[in-house]
PDB file of C-alpha atoms in Angstrom:
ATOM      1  CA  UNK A 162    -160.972  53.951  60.549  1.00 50.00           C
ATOM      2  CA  UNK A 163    -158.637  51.299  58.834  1.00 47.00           C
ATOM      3  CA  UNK A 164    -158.040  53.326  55.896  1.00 51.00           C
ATOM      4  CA  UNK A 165    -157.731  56.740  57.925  1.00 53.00           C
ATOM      5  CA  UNK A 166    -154.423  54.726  59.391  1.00 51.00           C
ATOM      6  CA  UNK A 167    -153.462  53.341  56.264  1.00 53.00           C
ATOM      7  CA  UNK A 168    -153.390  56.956  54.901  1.00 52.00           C
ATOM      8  CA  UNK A 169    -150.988  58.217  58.038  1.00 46.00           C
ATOM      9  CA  UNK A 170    -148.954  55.636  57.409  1.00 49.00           C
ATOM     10  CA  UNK A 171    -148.493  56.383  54.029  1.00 47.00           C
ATOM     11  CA  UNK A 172    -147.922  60.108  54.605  1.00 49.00           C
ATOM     12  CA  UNK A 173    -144.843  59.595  57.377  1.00 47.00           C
ATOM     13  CA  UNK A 174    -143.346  56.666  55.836  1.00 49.00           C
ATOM     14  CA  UNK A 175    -142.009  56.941  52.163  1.00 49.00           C
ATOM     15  CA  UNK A 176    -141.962  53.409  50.189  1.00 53.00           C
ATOM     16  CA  UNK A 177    -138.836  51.756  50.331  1.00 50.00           C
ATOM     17  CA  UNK A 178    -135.918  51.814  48.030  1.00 49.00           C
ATOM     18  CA  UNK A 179    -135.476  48.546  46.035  1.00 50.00           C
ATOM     19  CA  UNK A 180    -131.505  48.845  47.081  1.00 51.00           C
ATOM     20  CA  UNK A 181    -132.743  49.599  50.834  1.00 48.00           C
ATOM     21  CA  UNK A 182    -135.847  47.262  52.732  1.00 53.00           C
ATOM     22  CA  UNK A 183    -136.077  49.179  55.251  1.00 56.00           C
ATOM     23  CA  UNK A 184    -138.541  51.719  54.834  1.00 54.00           C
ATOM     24  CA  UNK A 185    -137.543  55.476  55.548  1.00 53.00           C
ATOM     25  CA  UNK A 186    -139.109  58.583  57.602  1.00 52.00           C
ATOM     26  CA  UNK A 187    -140.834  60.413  54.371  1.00 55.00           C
ATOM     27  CA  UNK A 188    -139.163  63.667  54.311  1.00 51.00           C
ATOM     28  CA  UNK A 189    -142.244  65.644  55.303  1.00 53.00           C
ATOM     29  CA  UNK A 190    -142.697  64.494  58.405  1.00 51.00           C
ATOM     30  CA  UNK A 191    -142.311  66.322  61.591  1.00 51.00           C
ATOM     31  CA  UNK A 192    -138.395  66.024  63.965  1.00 50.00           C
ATOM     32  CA  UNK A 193    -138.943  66.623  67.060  1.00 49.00           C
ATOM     33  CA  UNK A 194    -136.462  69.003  69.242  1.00 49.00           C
ATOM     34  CA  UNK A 195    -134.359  66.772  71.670  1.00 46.00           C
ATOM     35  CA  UNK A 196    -134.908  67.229  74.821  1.00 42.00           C
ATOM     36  CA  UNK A 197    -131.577  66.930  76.633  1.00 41.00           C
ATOM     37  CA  UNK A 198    -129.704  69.960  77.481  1.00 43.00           C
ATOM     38  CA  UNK A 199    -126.056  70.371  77.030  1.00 52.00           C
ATOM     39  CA  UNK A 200    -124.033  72.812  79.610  1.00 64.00           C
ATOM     40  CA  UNK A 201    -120.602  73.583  79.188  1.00 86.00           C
ATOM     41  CA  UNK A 202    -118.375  74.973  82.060  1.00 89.00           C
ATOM     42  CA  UNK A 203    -115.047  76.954  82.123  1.00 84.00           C
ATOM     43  CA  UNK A 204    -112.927  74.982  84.182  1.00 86.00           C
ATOM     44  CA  UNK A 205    -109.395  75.384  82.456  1.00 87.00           C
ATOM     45  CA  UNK A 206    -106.979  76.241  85.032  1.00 86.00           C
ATOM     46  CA  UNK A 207    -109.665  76.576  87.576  1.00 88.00           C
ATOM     47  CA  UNK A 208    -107.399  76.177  90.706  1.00 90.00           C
ATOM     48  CA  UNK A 209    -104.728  78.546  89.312  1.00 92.00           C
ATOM     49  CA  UNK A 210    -107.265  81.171  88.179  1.00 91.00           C
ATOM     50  CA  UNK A 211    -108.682  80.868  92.008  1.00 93.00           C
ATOM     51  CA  UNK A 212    -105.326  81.238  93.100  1.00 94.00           C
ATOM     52  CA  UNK A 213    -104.781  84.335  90.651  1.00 94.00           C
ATOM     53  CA  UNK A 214    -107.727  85.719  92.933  1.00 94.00           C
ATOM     54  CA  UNK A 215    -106.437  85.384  95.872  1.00 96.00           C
ATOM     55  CA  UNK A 216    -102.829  86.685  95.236  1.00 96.00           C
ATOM     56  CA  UNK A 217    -104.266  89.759  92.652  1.00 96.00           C
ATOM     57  CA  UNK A 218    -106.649  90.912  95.885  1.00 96.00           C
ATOM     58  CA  UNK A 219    -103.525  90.221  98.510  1.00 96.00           C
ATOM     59  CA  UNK A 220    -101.418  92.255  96.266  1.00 96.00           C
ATOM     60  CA  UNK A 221    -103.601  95.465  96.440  1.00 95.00           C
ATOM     61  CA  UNK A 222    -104.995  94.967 100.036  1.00 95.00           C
ATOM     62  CA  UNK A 223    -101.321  95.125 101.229  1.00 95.00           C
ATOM     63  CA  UNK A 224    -100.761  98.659  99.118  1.00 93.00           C
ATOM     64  CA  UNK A 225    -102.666 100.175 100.710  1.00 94.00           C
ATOM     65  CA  UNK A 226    -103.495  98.876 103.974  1.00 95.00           C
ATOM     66  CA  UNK A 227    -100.998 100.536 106.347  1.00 95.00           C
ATOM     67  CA  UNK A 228    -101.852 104.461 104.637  1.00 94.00           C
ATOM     68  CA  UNK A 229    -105.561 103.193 105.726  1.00 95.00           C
ATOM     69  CA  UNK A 230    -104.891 101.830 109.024  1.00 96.00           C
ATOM     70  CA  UNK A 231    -102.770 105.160 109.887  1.00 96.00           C
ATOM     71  CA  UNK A 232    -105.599 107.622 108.952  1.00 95.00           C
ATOM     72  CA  UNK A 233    -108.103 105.378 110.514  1.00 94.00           C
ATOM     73  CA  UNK A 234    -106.529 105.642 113.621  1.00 95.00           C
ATOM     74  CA  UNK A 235    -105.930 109.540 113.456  1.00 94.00           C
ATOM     75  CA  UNK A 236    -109.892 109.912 112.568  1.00 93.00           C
ATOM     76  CA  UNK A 237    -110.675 107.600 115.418  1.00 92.00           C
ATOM     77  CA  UNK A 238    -107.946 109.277 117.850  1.00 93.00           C
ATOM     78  CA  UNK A 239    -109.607 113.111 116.905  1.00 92.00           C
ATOM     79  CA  UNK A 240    -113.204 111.876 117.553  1.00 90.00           C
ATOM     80  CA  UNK A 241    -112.407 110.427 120.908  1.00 89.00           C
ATOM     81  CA  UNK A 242    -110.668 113.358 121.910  1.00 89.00           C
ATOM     82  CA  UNK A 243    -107.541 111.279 122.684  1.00 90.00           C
ATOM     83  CA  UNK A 244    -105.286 113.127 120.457  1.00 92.00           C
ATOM     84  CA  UNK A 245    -105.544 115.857 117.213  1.00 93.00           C
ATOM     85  CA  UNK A 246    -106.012 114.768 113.712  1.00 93.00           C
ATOM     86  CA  UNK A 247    -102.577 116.151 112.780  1.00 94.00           C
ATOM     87  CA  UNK A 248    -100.591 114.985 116.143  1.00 95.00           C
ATOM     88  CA  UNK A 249    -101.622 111.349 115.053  1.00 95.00           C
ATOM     89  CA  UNK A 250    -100.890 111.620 111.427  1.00 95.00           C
ATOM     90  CA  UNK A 251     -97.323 112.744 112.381  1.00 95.00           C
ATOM     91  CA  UNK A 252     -96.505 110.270 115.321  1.00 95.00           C
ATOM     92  CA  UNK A 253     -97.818 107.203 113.068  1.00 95.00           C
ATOM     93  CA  UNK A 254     -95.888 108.618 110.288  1.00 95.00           C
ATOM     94  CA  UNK A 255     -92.811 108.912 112.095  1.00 95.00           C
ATOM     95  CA  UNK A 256     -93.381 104.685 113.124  1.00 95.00           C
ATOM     96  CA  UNK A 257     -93.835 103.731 109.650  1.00 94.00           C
ATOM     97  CA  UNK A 258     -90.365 105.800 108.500  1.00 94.00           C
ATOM     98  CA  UNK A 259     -88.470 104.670 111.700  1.00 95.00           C
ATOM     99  CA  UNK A 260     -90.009 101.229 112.774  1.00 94.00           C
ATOM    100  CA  UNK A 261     -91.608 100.003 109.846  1.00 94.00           C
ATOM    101  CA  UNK A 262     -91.442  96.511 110.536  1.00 93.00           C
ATOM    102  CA  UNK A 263     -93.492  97.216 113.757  1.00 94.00           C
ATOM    103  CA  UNK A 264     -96.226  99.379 112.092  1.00 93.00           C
ATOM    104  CA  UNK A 265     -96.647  96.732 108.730  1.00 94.00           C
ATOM    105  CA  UNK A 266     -96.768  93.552 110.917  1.00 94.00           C
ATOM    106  CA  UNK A 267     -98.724  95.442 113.307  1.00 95.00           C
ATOM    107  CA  UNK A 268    -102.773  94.163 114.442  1.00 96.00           C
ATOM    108  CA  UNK A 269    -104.004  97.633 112.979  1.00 96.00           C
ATOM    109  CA  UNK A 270    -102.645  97.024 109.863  1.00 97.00           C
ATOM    110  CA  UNK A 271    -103.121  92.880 109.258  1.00 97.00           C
ATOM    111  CA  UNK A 272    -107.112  94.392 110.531  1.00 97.00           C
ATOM    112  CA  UNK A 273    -107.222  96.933 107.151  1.00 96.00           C
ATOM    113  CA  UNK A 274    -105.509  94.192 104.992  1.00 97.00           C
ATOM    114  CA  UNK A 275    -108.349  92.281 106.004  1.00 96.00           C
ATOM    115  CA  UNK A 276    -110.885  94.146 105.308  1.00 94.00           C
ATOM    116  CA  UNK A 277    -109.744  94.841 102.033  1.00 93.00           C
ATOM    117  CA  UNK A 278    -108.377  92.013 100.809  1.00 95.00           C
ATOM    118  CA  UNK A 279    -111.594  90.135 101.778  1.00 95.00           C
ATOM    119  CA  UNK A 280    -113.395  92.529  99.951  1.00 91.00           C
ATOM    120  CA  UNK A 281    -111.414  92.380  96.566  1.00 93.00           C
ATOM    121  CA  UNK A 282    -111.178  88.771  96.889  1.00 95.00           C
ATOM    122  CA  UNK A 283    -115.120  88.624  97.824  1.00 93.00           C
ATOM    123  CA  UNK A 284    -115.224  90.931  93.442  1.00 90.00           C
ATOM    124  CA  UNK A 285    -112.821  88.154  92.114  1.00 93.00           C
ATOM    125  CA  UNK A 286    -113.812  85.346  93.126  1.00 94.00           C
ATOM    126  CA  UNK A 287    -117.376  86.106  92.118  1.00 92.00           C
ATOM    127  CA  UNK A 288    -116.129  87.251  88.684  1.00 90.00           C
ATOM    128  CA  UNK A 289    -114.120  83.298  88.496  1.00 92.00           C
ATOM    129  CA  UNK A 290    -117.233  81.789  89.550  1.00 91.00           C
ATOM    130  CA  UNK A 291    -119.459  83.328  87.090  1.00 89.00           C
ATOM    131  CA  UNK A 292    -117.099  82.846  84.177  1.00 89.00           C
ATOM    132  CA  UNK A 293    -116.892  79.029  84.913  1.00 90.00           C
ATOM    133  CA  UNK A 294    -120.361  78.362  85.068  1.00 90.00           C
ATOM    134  CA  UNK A 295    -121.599  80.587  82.054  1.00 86.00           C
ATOM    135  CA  UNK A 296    -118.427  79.571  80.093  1.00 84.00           C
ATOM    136  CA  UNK A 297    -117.071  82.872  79.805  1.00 86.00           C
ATOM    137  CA  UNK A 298    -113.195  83.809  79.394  1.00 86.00           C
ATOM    138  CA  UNK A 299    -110.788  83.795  82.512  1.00 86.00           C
ATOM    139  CA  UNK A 300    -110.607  87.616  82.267  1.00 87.00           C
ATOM    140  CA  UNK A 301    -114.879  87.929  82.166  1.00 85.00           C
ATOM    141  CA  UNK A 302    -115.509  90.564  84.918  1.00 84.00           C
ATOM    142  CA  UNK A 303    -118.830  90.758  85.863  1.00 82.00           C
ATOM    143  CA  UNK A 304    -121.509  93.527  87.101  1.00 73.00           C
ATOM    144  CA  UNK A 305    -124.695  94.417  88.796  1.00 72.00           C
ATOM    145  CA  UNK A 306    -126.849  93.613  91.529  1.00 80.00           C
ATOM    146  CA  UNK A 307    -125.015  89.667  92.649  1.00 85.00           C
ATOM    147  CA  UNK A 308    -121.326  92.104  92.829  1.00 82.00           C
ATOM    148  CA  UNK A 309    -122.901  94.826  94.679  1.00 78.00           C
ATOM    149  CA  UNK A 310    -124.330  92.786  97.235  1.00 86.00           C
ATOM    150  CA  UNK A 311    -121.122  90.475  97.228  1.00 88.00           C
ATOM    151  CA  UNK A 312    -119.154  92.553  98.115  1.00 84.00           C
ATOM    152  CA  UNK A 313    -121.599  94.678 100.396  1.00 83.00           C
ATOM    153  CA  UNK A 314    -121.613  92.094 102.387  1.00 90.00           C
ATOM    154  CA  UNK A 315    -118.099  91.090 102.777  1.00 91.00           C
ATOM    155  CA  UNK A 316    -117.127  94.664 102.925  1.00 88.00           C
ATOM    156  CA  UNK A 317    -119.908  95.401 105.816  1.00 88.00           C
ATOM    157  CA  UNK A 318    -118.966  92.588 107.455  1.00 91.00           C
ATOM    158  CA  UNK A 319    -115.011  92.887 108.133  1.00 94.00           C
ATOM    159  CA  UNK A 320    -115.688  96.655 107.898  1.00 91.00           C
ATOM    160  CA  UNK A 321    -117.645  96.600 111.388  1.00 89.00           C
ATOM    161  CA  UNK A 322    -115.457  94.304 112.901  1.00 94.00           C
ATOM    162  CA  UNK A 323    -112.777  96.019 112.186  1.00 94.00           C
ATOM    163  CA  UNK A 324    -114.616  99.288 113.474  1.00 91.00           C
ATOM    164  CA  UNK A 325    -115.431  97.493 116.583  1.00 90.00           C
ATOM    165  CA  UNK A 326    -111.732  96.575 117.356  1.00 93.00           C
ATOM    166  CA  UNK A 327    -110.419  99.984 116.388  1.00 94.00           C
ATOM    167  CA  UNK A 328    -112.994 102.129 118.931  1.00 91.00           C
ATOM    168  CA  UNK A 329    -111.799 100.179 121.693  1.00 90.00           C
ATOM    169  CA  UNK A 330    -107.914 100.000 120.503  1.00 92.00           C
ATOM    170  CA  UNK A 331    -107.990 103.942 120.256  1.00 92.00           C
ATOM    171  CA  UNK A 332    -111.188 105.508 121.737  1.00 85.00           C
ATOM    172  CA  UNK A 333    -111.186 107.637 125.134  1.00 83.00           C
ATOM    173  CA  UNK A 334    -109.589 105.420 127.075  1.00 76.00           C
ATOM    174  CA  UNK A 335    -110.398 103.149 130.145  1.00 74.00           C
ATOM    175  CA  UNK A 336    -111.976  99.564 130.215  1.00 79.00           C
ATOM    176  CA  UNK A 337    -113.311  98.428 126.541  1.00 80.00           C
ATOM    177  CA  UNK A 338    -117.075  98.926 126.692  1.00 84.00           C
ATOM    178  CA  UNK A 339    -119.695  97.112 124.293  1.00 88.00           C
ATOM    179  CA  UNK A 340    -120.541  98.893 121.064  1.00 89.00           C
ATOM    180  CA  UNK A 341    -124.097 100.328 120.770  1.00 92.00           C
ATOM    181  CA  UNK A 342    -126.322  98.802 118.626  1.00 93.00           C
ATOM    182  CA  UNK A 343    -126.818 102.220 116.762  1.00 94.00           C
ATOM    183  CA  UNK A 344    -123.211 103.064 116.255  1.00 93.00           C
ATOM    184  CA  UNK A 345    -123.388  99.237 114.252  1.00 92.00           C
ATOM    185  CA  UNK A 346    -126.259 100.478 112.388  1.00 94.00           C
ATOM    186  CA  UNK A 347    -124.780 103.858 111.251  1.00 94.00           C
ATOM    187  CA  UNK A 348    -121.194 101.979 110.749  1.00 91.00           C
ATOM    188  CA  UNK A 349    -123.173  99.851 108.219  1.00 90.00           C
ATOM    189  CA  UNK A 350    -125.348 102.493 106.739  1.00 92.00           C
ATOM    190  CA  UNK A 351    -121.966 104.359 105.681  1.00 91.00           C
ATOM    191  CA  UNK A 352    -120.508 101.452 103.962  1.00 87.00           C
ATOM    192  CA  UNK A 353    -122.944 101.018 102.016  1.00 85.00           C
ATOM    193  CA  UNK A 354    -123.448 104.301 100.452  1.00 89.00           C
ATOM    194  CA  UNK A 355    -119.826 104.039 100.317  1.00 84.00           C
ATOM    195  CA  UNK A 356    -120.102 100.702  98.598  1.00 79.00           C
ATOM    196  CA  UNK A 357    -122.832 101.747  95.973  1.00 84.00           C
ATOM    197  CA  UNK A 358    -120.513 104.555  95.301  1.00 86.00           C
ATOM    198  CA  UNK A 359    -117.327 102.301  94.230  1.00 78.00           C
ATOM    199  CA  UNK A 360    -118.825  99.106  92.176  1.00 73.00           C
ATOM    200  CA  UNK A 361    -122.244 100.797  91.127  1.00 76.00           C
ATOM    201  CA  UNK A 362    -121.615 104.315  90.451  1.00 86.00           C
ATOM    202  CA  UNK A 363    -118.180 104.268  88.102  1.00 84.00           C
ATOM    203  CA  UNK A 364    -119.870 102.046  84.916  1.00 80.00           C
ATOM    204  CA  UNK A 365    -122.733 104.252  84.904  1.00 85.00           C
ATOM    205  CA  UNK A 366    -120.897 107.785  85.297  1.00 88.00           C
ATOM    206  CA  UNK A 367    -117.987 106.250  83.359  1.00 86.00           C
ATOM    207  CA  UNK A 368    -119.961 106.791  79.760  1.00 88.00           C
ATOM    208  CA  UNK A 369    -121.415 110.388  80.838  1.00 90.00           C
ATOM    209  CA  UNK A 370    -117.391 111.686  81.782  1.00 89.00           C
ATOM    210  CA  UNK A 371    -116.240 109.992  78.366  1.00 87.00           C
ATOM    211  CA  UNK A 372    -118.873 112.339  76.347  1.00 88.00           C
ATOM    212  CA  UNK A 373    -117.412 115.721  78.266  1.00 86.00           C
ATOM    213  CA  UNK A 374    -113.484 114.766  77.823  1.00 84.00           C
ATOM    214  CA  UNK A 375    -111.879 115.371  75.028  1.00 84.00           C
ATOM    215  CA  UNK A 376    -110.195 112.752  73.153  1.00 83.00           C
ATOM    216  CA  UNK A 377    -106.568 114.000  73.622  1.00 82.00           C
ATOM    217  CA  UNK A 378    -107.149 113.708  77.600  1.00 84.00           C
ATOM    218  CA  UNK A 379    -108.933 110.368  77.336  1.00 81.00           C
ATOM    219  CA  UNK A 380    -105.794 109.093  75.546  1.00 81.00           C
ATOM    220  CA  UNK A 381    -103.816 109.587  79.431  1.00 83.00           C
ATOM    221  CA  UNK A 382    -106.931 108.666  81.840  1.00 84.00           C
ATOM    222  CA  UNK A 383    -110.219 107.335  80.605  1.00 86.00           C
ATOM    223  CA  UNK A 384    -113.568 108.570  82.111  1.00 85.00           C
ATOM    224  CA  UNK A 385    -113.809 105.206  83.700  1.00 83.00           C
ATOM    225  CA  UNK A 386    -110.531 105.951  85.665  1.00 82.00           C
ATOM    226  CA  UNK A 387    -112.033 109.402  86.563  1.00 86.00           C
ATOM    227  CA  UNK A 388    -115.202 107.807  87.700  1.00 87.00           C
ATOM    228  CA  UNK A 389    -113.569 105.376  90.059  1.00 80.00           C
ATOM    229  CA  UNK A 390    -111.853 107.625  91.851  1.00 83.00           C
ATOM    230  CA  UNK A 391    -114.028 110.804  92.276  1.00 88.00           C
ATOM    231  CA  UNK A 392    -117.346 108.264  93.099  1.00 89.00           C
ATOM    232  CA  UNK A 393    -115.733 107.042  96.327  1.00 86.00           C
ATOM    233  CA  UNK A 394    -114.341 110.201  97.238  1.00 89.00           C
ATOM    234  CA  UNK A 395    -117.875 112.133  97.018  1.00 92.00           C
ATOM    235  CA  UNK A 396    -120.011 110.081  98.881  1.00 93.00           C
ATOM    236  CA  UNK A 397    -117.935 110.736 101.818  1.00 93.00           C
ATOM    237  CA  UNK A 398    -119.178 114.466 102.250  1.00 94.00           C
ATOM    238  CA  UNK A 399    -122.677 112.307 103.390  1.00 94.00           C
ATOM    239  CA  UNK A 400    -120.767 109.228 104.679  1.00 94.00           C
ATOM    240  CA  UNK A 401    -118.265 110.901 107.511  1.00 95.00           C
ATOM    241  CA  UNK A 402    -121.501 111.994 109.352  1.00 96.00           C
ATOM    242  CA  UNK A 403    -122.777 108.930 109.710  1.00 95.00           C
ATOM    243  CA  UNK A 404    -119.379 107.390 110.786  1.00 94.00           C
ATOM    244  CA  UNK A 405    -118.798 110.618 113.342  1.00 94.00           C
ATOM    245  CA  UNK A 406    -121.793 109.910 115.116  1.00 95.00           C
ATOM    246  CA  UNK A 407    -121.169 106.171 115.092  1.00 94.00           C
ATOM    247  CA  UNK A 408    -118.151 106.797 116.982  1.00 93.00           C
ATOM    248  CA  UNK A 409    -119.624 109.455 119.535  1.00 93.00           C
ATOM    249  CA  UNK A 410    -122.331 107.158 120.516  1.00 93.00           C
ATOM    250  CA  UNK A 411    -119.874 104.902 121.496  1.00 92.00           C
ATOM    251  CA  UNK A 412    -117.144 107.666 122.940  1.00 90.00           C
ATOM    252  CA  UNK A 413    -120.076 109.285 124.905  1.00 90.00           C
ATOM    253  CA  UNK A 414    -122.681 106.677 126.025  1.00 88.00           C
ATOM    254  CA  UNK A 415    -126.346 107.764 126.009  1.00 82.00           C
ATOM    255  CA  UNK A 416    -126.033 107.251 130.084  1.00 77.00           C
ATOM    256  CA  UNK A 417    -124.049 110.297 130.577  1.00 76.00           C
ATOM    257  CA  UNK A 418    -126.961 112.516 129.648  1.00 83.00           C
ATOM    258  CA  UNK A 419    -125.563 113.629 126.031  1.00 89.00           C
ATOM    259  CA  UNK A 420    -127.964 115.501 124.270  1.00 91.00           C
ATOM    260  CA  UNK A 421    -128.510 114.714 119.951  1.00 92.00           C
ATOM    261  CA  UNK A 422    -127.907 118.771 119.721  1.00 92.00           C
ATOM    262  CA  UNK A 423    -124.639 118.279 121.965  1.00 93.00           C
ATOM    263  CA  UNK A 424    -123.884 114.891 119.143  1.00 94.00           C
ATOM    264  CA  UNK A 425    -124.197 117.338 116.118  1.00 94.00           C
ATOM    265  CA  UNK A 426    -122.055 119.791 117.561  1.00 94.00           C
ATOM    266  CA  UNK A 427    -119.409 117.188 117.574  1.00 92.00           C
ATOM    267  CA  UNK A 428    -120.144 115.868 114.585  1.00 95.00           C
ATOM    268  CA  UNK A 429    -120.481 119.279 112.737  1.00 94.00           C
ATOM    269  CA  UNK A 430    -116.798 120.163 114.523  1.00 93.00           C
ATOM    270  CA  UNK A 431    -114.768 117.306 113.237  1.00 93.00           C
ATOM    271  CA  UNK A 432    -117.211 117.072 109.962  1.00 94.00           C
ATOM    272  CA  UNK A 433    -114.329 118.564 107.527  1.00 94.00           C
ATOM    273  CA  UNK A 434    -111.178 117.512 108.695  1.00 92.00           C
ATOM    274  CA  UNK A 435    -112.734 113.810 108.690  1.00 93.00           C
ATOM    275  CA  UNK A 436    -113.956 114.153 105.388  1.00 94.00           C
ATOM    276  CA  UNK A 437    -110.964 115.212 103.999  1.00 93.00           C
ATOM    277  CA  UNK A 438    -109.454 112.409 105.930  1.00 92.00           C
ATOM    278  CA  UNK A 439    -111.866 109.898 104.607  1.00 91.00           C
ATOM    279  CA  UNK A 440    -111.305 111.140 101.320  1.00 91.00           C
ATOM    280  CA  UNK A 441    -107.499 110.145 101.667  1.00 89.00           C
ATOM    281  CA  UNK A 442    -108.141 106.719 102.864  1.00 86.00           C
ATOM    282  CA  UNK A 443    -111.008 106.126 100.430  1.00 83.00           C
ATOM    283  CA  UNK A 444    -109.129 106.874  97.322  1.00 79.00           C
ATOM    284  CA  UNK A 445    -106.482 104.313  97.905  1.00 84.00           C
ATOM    285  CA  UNK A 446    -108.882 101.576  98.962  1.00 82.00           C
ATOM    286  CA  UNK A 447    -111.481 101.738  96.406  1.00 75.00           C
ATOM    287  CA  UNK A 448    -109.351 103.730  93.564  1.00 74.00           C
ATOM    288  CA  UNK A 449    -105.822 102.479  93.721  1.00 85.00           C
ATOM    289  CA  UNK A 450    -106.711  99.306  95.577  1.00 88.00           C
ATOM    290  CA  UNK A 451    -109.744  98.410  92.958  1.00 84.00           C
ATOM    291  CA  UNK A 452    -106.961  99.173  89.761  1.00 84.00           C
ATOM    292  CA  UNK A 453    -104.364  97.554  91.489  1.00 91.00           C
ATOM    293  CA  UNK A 454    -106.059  94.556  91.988  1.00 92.00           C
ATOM    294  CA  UNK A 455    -108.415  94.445  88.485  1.00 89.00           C
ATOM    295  CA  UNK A 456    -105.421  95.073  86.628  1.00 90.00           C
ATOM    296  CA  UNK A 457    -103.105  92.258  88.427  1.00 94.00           C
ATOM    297  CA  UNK A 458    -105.489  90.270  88.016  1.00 93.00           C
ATOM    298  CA  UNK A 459    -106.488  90.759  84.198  1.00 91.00           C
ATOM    299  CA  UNK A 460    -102.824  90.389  83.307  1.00 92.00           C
ATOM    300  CA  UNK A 461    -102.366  87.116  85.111  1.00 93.00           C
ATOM    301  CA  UNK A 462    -105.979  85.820  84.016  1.00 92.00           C
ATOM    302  CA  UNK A 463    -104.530  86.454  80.203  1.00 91.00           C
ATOM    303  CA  UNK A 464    -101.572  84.028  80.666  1.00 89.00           C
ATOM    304  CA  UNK A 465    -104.428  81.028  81.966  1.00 86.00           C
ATOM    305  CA  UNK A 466    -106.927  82.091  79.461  1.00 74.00           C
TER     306      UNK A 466
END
């Protein structure tokens, strides 16, 4: 067993040098990996990047909240039978062109720029957080399943507040009653799809619209442009239903002997004119809102990179 030891410690250690006493690690033998792990973070201009965040998702939300919060109202108005579609559209109009300062700094309005803002801020600040822990560049933009449900969830959220405050601010009229537990449900079941639609649906029918356009037209708007704004805008054809009969529930409690057939009937009546409707207010929030605020907030990412 002695010389079995002697002959290990011959192999691993090489005889030494007559310039050097100190005998050194024979060249065969074996490193072993080190253990310690090195992570680097991102954190250049971390407070001005969150800052970017905030200000890039402030500057869309306020684009296009008070076009929102006017055909919200009109959609809500129509369903509750307290005044047409079009009668709405043109009285709110006329406030916005006469009294502006009373419709933008009005609690309809600051209630949309909420909702948005929360929700673009919810995408950004995701996108900051990811890039400083994984190292990536300011402008990294992230995608899947931890943005979806991000910004489900803030969108969801502020969505059926805001839904909450606007069917008592303009439903039939009377004493503010408790929303049903169903019209929540079916207020949250439509932002979803509507949801999946915007952040899930563009990246993967981006790359199919790019193969069928030609290159002259993709040289003005890019299939991922297209994508973004026709997503949103489809769902609602299965979304509006969902949000009609949310709001009759409420309009026309279960107690007053409302039959489902006589709730489909409503809902089939108004169906079309609210999806058109929906169509207008969904374009700006998750088309022109979503550029507005990825692009502001690419540009100023670029200066901190």
């Amino acid at each position: 067993m002695k010389e079995d030891s002697s002959t290990v410690e011959k192999q691993l250690i090489a005889p030494a040098s007559p310039a050097s006493p100190i005998p050194v690690p024979n060249k065969n033998a074996v490193d072993m990996p080190s253990t310690k792990l090195q992570q680097q973070w991102n954190t250049k201009n971390l407070g001005l990047r969150l800052g970017t965040d905030f200000a890039s998702a402030a500057c869309a939300a306020s684009m296009v909240a008070p076009l929102i919060s006017i055909i919200d109202k009109s959609i809500m108005e129509n369903a509750s039978g307290r005044n047409t579609l079009p009668r709405s559209l043109k009285s709110s109009f006329q406030q916005l062109l006469l009294r502006p300062h009373t419709m933008l700094f009005s609690k309809p309005v600051a209630l949309i720029f909420m909702l948005y803002g929360g929700t673009y801020w919810t995408a950004n600040t995701l996108d900051t957080a990811t890039s400083t822990l994984r190292d990536k560049p300011a402008t990294h933009v992230t995608t899947g399943t931890m943005k979806f449900a991000a910004s489900s969830a803030a969108n969801v959220g502020l969505c059926v507040y805001k839904d909450q405050v606007y069917v008592k601010m303009f439903g039939p009229g009377g004493p503010p009653r408790p929303v049903p537990l169903p019209s929540y449900f079916l207020f949250t079941l439509r932002d979803c799809l509507t949801i999946f639609a915007s952040f899930n649906v563009p990246p993967l029918l981006g790359p199919v619209l790019n193969e069928r356009l030609s290159t002259e037209f993709q040289k003005k708007v890019s299939g991922a442009t297209v994508a973004q704004f026709m997503a949103p805008a489809a769902v609602q054809l299965f979304s509006t239903p969902l949000h009609l009969l949310g709001l009759d529930i409420y309009n026309r409690p279960a107690t007053n002997g409302v039959s489902w057939r006589d709730r489909w009937t409503q809902v089939r009546k108004n169906w079309m004119i609210s999806t058109a409707a929906r169509i207008c207010r969904i374009v700006p929030a998750f088309g022109l809102g979503s550029t507005v605020n990825m692009k502001v907030r690419r540009n100023l990412m670029e200066k901190l990179a």
